[in-house]
Amino acid sequence: MQNNLSRVAGVLFKGSLVKQIMVGLVAGVALAWLSRDAALAAGLLGELFVRALKAVAPLLVLVLVIASIANHQQGQKTNIRPIIMLYLLSTLFAAMIAVIFSHLFPQTLSLAAGNTTITPPSGITEVLHGLLMSMVANPFEALMNANYIGILVWALGLGLAFRHASPGTKDFLNDASHAATWVVRCVIRCAPLGIFGLVASILASTGFGALWEYGSLLVLLIGCMLFMALIVNPLLVYQKIRRNPYPLVFTCIRESGVTAFFTRSSAANIPVNMALAKRLNLDEDTYSVSIPLGATISMAGASITITVLTLAAVHTLGINVDVPTAILLSLVATLCACGASGVAGGSLLLIPVACNMFGIPNDLAMQVVAVGFIIGVLQDSAETALNSSTDILFTAAVCQAEAERQPGAAT
């Protein structure tokens, strides 16, 4: 009996995680179809999984970044700059793609008064102010609130300070990072159960009936995101690695994007991306910083959401958009998207900032936000999948390109 249990445990913890996640997905759909009450109850598994990821991610980021910087050797390259450039280019290109497709397939909305008490930022200045304030947040508050900008700033500062520490202290930091990574691996192995619970509860509680009214808008949003994931991002990756980018692209989508789609949280997916980076044998000094940074500024999906919904409101109101205005909207959407993680409510609350460009009153803009919440079951899932898979994709592309330039380096 004990041998049988050990064999089952071995299959669960050593088998293909992706295959297990797909089994959990199918099982979740089946449970929602067979029993709504049981599916809602299974939602507890999904909630526990997402909360566990969100709980461990801030500590993991803090410890890994401190350890990486403290043990960084003088003259060793971390390749952060080219990764940041790819993050920003991707976010800008996403806004431009959204402008083009919104022009080719203009959308209109049935705007009605919405009941909401949320307050969007008043403009770009407030968004940037929020980001700057996040950088100087109390370190304990940053950890408690998963403020990754603040966590990164403190981790960078402490890491630089610990570079002058004794070898014993640096060994302790390394041991702490390995311990945090081990805990993360344990949590990630529970992903099949978490995905099972998430899928079952979402289908049982919301269904997709309310989405049909905005089916055309959803097709445009998800179409833009697929275009970015399958066309634009591979082109950017090809510029770095100079070979077929799609094996790497599909690996990142399969092992990062799928999980992010269901957790709907870039922060919760940081441990998943960290684990994938380790499996890809990437430089830890690079990915320990670039992955949490990407969860803040690599926001191609958010850029698409802000642009498409803003232009849907513009077309509904019959406002003309010329080329200079479209370019300005792309820049504004890019800045807003990079600030989305620092604003409660994510990308949807940044829509009124972009709407203000066209003189759209705030009450109408908030009705557009309400539409975003209606389609959020799919929109937010696809947006997070694109954002998170892009983080690990560009990190892997830059690390692999750098490794190939150095004969004898690990690939």
PDB file of C-alpha atoms in Angstrom, residues 91 111 128 148 150 152 157 164 187 197 209 219 229 241 253 256 267 275 278 339 358 360-361 367 377 393 400 408:
ATOM      1  CA  THR A  91       4.254  47.867 -24.912  1.00  0.00           C
ATOM      2  CA  LEU A 111     -23.087  52.989 -22.848  1.00  0.00           C
ATOM      3  CA  LEU A 128       3.755  58.893 -12.502  1.00  0.00           C
ATOM      4  CA  TYR A 148       7.004  45.338  -6.571  1.00  0.00           C
ATOM      5  CA  GLY A 150       9.153  49.346  -3.758  1.00  0.00           C
ATOM      6  CA  LEU A 152      12.837  46.138  -6.181  1.00  0.00           C
ATOM      7  CA  GLY A 157      19.751  48.968  -2.181  1.00  0.00           C
ATOM      8  CA  HIS A 164      30.572  44.388   1.163  1.00  0.00           C
ATOM      9  CA  VAL A 187       3.413  25.819  -4.583  1.00  0.00           C
ATOM     10  CA  GLY A 197     -10.687  24.988  -8.948  1.00  0.00           C
ATOM     11  CA  GLY A 209     -23.737  34.594 -21.361  1.00  0.00           C
ATOM     12  CA  VAL A 219     -12.590  39.340 -30.641  1.00  0.00           C
ATOM     13  CA  ALA A 229       2.126  37.145 -29.042  1.00  0.00           C
ATOM     14  CA  ILE A 241      18.646  35.290 -31.198  1.00  0.00           C
ATOM     15  CA  ILE A 253       3.125  30.690 -23.778  1.00  0.00           C
ATOM     16  CA  SER A 256       3.809  30.782 -18.375  1.00  0.00           C
ATOM     17  CA  ALA A 267       2.304  39.176  -9.546  1.00  0.00           C
ATOM     18  CA  ALA A 275      10.870  28.553 -12.127  1.00  0.00           C
ATOM     19  CA  LYS A 278      15.670  28.279 -13.947  1.00  0.00           C
ATOM     20  CA  GLY A 339       1.738  52.520 -14.456  1.00  0.00           C
ATOM     21  CA  PHE A 358     -10.538  63.352 -26.556  1.00  0.00           C
ATOM     22  CA  ILE A 360     -14.737  62.531 -23.088  1.00  0.00           C
ATOM     23  CA  PRO A 361     -16.432  63.328 -19.750  1.00  0.00           C
ATOM     24  CA  GLN A 367     -19.116  53.581 -18.237  1.00  0.00           C
ATOM     25  CA  VAL A 377     -13.408  37.282 -17.435  1.00  0.00           C
ATOM     26  CA  LEU A 393      10.188  35.449 -23.362  1.00  0.00           C
ATOM     27  CA  GLN A 400      20.343  33.099 -24.782  1.00  0.00           C
ATOM     28  CA  GLY A 408      31.901  27.865 -23.890  1.00  0.00           C
TER      29      GLY A 408
END
